[in-house]
Short mmCIF file of C-alpha atoms in Angstrom, two decimals:
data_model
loop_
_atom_site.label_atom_id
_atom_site.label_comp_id
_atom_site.label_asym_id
_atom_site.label_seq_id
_atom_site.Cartn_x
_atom_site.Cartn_y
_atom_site.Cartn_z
CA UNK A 1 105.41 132.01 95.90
CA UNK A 2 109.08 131.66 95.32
CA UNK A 3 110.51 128.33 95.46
CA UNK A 4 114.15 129.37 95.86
CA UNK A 5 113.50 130.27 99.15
CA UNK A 6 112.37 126.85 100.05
CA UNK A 7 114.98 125.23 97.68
CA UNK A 8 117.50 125.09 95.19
CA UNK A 9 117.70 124.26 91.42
CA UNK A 10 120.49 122.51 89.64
CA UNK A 11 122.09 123.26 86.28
CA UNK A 12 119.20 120.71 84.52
CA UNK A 13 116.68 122.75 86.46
CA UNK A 14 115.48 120.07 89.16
CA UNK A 15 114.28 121.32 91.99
CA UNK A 16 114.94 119.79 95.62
CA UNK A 17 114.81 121.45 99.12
CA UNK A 18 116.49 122.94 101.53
CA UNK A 19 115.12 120.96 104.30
CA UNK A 20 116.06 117.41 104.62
CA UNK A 21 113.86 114.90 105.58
CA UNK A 22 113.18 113.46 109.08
CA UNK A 23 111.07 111.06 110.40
CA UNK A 24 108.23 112.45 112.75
CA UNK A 25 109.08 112.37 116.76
CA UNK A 26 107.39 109.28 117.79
CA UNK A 27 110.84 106.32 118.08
CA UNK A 28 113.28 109.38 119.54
CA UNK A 29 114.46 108.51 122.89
CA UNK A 30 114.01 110.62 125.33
CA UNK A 31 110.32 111.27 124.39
CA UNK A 32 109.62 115.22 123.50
CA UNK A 33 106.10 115.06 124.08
CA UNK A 34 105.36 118.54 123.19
CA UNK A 35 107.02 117.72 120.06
CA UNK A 36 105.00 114.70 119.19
CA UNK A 37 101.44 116.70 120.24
CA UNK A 38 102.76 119.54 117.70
CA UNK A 39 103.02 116.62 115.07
CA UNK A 40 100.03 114.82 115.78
CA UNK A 41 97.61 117.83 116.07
CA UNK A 42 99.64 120.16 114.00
CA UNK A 43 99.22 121.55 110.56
CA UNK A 44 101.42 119.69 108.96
CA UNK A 45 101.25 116.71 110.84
CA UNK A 46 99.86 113.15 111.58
CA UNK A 47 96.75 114.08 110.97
CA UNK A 48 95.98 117.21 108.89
CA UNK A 49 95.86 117.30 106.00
CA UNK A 50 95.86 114.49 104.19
CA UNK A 51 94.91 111.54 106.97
CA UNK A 52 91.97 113.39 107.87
CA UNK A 53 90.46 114.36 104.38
CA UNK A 54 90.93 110.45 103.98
CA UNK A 55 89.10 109.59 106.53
CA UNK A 56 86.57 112.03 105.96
CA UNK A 57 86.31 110.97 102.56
CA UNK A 58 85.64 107.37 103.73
CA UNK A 59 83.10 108.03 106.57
CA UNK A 60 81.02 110.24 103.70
CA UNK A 61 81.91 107.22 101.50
CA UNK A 62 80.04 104.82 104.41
CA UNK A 63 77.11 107.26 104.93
CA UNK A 64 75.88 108.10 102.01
CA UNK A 65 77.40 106.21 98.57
CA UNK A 66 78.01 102.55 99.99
CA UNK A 67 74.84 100.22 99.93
CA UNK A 68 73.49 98.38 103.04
CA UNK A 69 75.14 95.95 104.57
CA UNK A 70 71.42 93.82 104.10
CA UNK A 71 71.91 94.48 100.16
CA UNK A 72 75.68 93.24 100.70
CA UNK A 73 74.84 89.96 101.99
CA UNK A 74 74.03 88.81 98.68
CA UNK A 75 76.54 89.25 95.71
CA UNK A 76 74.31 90.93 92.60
CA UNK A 77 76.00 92.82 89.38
CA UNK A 78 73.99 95.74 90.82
CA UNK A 79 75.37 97.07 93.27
CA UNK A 80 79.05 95.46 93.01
CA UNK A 81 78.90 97.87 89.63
CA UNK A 82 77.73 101.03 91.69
CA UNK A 83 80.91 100.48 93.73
CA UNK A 84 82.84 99.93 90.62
CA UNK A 85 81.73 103.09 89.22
CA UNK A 86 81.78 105.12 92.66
CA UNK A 87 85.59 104.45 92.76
CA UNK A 88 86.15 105.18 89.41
CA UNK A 89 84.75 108.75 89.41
CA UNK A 90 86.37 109.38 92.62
CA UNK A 91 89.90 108.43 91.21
CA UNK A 92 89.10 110.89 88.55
CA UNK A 93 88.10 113.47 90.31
CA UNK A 94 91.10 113.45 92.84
CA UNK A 95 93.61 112.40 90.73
CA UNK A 96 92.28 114.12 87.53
CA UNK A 97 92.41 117.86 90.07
CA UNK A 98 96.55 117.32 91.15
CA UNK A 99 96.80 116.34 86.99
CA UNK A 100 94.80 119.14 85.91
CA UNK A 101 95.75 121.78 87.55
CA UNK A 102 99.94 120.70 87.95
CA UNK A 103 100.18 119.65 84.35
CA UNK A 104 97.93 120.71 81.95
CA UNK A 105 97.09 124.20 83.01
CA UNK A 106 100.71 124.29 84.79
CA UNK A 107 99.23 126.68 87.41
CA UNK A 108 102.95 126.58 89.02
CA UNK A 109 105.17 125.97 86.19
CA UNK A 110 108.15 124.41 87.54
CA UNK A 111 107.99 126.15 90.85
CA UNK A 112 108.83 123.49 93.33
CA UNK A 113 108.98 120.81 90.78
CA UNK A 114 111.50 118.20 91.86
CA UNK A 115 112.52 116.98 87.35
CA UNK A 116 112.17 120.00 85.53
CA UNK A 117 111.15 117.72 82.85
CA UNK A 118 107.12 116.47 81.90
CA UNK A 119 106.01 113.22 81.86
CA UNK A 120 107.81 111.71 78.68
CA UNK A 121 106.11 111.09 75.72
CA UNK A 122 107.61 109.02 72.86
CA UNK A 123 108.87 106.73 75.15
CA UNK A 124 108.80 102.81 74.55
CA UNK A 125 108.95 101.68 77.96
CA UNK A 126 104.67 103.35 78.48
CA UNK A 127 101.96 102.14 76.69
CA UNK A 128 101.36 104.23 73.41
CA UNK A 129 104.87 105.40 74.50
CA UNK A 130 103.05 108.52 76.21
CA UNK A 131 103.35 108.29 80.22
CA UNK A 132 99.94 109.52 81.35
CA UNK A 133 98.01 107.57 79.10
CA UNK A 134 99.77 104.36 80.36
CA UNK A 135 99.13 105.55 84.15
CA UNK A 136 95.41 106.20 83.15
CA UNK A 137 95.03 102.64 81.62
CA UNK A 138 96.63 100.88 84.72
CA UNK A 139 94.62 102.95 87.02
CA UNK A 140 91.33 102.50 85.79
CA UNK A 141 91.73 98.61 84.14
CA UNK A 142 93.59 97.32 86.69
CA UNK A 143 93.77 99.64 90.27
CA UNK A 144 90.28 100.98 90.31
CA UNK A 145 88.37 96.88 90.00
CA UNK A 146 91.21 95.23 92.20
CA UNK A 147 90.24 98.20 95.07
CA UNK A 148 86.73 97.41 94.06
CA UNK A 149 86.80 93.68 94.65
CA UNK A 150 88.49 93.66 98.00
CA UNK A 151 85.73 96.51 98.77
CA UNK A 152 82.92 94.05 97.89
CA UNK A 153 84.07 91.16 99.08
CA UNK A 154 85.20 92.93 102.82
CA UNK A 155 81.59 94.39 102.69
CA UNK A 156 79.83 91.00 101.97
CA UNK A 157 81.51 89.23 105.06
CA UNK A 158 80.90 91.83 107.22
CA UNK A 159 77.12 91.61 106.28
CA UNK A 160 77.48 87.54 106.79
CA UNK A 161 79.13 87.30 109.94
CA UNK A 162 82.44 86.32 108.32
CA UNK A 163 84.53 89.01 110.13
CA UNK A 164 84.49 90.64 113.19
CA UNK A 165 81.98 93.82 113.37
CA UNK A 166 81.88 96.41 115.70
CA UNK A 167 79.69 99.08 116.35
CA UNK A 168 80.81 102.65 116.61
CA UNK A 169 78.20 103.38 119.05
CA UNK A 170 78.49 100.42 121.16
CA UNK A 171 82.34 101.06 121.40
CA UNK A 172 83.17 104.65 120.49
CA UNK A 173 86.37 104.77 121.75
CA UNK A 174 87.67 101.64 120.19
CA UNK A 175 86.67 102.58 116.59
CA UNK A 176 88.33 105.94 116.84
CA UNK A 177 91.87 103.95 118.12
CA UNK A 178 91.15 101.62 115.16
CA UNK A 179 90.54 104.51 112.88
CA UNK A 180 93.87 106.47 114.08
CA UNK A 181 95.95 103.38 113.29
CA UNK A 182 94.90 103.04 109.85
CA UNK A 183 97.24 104.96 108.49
CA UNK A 184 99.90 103.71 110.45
CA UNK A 185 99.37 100.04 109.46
CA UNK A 186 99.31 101.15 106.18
CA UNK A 187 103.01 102.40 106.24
CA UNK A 188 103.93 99.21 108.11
CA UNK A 189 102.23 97.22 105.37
CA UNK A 190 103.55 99.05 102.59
CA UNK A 191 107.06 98.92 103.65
CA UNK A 192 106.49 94.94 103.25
CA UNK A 193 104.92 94.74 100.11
CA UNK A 194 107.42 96.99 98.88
CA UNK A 195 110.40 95.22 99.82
CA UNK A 196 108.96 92.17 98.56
CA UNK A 197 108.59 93.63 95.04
CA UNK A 198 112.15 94.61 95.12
CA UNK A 199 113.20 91.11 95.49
CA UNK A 200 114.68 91.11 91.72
CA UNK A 201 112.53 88.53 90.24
CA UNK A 202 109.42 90.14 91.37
CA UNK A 203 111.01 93.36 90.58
CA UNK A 204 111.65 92.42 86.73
CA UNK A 205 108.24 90.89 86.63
CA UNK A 206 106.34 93.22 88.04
CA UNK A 207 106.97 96.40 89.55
CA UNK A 208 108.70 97.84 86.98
CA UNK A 209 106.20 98.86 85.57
CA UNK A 210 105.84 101.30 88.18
CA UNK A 211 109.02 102.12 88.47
CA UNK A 212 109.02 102.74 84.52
CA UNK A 213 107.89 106.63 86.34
CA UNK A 214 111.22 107.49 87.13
CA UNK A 215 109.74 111.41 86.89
CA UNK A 216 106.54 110.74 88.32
CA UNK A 217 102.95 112.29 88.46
CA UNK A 218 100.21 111.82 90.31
CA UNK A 219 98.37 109.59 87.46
CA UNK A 220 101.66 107.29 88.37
CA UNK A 221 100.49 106.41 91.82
CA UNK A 222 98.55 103.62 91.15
CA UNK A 223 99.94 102.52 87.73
CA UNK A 224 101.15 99.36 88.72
CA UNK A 225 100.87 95.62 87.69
CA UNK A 226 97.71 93.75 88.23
CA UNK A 227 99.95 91.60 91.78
CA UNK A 228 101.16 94.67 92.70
CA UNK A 229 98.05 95.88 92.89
CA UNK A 230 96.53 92.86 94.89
CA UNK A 231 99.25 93.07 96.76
CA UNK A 232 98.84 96.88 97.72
CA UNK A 233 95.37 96.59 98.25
CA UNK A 234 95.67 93.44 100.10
CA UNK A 235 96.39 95.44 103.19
CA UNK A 236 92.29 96.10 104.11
CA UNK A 237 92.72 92.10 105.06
CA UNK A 238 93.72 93.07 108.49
CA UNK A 239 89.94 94.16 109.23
CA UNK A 240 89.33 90.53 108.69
CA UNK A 241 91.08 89.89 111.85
CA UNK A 242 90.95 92.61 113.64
CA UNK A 243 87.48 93.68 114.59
CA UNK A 244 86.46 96.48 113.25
CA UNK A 245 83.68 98.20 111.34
CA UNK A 246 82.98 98.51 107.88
CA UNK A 247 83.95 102.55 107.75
CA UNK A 248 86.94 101.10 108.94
CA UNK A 249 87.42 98.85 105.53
CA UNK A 250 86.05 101.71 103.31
CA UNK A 251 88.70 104.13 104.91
CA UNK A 252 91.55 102.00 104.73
CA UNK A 253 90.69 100.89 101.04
CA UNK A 254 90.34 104.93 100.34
CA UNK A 255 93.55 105.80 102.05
CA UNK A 256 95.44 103.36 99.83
CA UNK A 257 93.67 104.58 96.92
CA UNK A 258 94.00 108.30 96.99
CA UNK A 259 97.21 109.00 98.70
CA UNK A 260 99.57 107.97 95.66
CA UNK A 261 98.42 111.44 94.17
CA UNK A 262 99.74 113.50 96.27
CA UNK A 263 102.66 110.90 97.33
CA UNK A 264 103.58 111.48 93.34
CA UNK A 265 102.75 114.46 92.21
CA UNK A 266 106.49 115.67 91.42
CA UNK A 267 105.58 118.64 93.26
CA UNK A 268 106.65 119.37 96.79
CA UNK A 269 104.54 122.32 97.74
CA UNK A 270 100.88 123.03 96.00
CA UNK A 271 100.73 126.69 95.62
CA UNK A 272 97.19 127.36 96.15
CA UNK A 273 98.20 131.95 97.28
CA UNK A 274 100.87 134.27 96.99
CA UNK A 275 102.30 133.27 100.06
CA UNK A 276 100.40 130.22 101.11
CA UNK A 277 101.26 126.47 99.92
CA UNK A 278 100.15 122.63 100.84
CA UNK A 279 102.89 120.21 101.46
CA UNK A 280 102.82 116.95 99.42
CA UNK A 281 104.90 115.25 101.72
CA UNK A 282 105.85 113.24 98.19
CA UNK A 283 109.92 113.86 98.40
CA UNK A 284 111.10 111.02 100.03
CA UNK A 285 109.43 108.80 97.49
CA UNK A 286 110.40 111.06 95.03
CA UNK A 287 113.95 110.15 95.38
CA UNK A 288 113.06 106.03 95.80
CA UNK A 289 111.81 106.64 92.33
CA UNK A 290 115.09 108.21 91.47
CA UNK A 291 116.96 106.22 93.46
CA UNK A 292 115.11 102.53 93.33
CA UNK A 293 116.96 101.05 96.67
CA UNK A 294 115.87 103.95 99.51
CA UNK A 295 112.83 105.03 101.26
CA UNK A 296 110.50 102.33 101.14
CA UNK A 297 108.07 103.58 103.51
CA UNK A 298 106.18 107.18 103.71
CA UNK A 299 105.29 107.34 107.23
CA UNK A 300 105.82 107.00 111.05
CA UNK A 301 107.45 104.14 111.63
CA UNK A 302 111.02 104.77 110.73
CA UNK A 303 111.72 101.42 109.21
CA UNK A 304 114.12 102.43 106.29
CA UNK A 305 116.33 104.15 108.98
CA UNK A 306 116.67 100.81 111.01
CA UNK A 307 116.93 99.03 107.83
CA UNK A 308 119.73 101.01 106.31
CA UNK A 309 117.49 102.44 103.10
CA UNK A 310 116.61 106.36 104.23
CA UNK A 311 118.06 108.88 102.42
CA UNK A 312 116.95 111.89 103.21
CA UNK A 313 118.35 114.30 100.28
CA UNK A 314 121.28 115.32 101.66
CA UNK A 315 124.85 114.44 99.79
CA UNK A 316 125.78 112.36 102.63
CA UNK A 317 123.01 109.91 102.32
CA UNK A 318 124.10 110.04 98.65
CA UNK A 319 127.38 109.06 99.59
CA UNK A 320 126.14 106.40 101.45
CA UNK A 321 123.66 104.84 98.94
CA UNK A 322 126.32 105.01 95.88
CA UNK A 323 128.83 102.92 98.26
CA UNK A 324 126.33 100.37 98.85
CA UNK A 325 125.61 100.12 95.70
CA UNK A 326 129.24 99.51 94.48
CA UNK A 327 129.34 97.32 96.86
CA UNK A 328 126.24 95.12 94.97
CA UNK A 329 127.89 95.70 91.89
CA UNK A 330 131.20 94.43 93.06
CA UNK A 331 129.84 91.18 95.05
CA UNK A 332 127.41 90.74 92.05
CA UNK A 333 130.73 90.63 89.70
CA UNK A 334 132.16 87.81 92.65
CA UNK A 335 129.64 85.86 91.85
CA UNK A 336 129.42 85.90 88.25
CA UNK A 337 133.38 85.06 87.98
CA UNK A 338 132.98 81.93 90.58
CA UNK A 339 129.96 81.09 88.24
CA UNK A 340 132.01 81.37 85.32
CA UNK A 341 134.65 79.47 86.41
CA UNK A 342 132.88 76.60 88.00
CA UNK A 343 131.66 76.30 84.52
CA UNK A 344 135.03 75.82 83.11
#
């Protein structure tokens, strides 16, 4: 498959495409309703591919490898382990496919790579100074226990009564609505966390580390800082309030988990034929890895174009971003001279 018909390379050999990146038709005014059914039901769209192999991957996750909500009731090193391990080989299987097959067999090569470089090695700022084997280490010590104990402890007050429970069959309709939103309030929520983290204490403290991935892969989704990851994870809370079901919790919690491998890849298109492809969808966060200050959310609420943060790879948006940030730099250098001479 031949990326140069989908995109253009520049003289270092990164790879970006032709079509810029716009938010789904859902805030447009007037509605195009065809539009939005194309997007919702569409290949590529709301919900295929990616929300609904998460959810699928959840509701098998509920069915047949979560224990009883009557085992849940009571906290035991048992089954809180099961779930421990469960997540753990599911993280490696998903993850360890986009690594295996992007990066160590190179299936592709560069074809629709977005850095024409691999994930550094030698390099101070990872752990061992190799990249992947710091994004391994933060995945499973830190990512894979944190998704773990919001799993267990969601699952034990659903089984006590805690939180609100629903029923699927009881209320069929209901859970379905709930389940369609998931992915939704995830944006929403992420967008939050992820401003918060760019507040430049929290940013120097702790998500740097993940922004250490300035050419990401997909082992660089979830290598983050232990409150980042709390913090990311933290989002499955809302089924505390909201009443819901416990698929509900296992989806969410799976959504957040597996879609940083795809969202990083580095890859826009998965060649998986001659002439057929799957879309990562990961370019827009792509370039707020590049970038640090743009595209804060993935998703369907267009928050970072009413906020003033999209950029959606064209040179205009460049333009844009490099003016605001002279702009910082020159208010930043204000403030330092009043500083300075206050002090004298």
């Amino acid at each position: 498959m031949d990326d140069t018909l989908y995109g253009k390379r520049n003289k270092r050999g990164d790879w970006a495409p032709f079509k810029l990146i716009q938010y789904p038709p859902v805030f447009i005014w007037p509605v195009q309703p065809l539009r939005f059914l194309k997007w919702l039901f569409g290949y590529p769209g709301y919900l295929m591919p990616w929300n609904v192999l998460y959810a699928v991957i959840g509701t098998l996750l509920w069915l047949y490898a979560t224990p009883s909500l009557e085992t849940a009731k009571t906290f035991s090193i048992g089954w809180i382990a099961y779930l421990l391990i469960r997540n753990a080989a599911i993280v490696l299987v998903f993850f360890g496919a986009f690594h295996l097959r992007l990066y160590m067999q190179k299936k592709q090569g560069t074809s629709f790579k977005f850095n024409a470089k691999w994930p550094s090695v030698g390099n101070d700022a990872f752990l061992f100074g190799n990249q992947t084997v710091d994004n391994v280490i933060w995945t499973f010590a830190s990512a894979v226990p944190i998704w773990t104990a919001f799993e267990v402890l969601t699952l034990w007050a659903f089984a006590n009564g805690i939180i609100p429970y629903v029923s699927f069959a009881e209320h069929p309709v209901y859970c379905v609505v709930v389940m369609f939103f998931i992915p939704t309030f995830r944006d929403l929520h992420f967008y939050l966390v992820h401003r918060l983290i760019h507040w430049p204490p929290l940013y120097h403290a702790v998500h740097k580390l993940h922004h250490n991935n300035v050419n990401p892969g997909p082992w660089s989704g979830l290598a983050m800082h232990p409150i980042e990851h709390l913090l990311y994870f933290s989002g499955v809370l809302i089924h505390w309030i909201v009443p819901s079901n416990p698929v509900h919790a296992i989806f969410h919690l799976a959504h957040a988990g597996l879609a940083p491998a795809p969202g990083h890849a580095g890859f826009d298109k998965i060649v998986v034929g001659e002439e057929s492809a799957i879309d990562t969808h990961s370019y827009d966060h792509y370039l707020h890895h590049k970038y640090f200050e743009c595209n804060y959310a993935d998703g369907v609420i267009p928050l970072d174009k009413w906020f003033g943060t999209f950029h959606d790879g064209s040179p205009e948006a460049q333009e844009r971003m490099d003016k605001r940030f002279m702009e910082q730099a020159r208010r930043r250098a204000e403030k330092k001279a009043r500083g300075e001479q206050q002090a004298s």
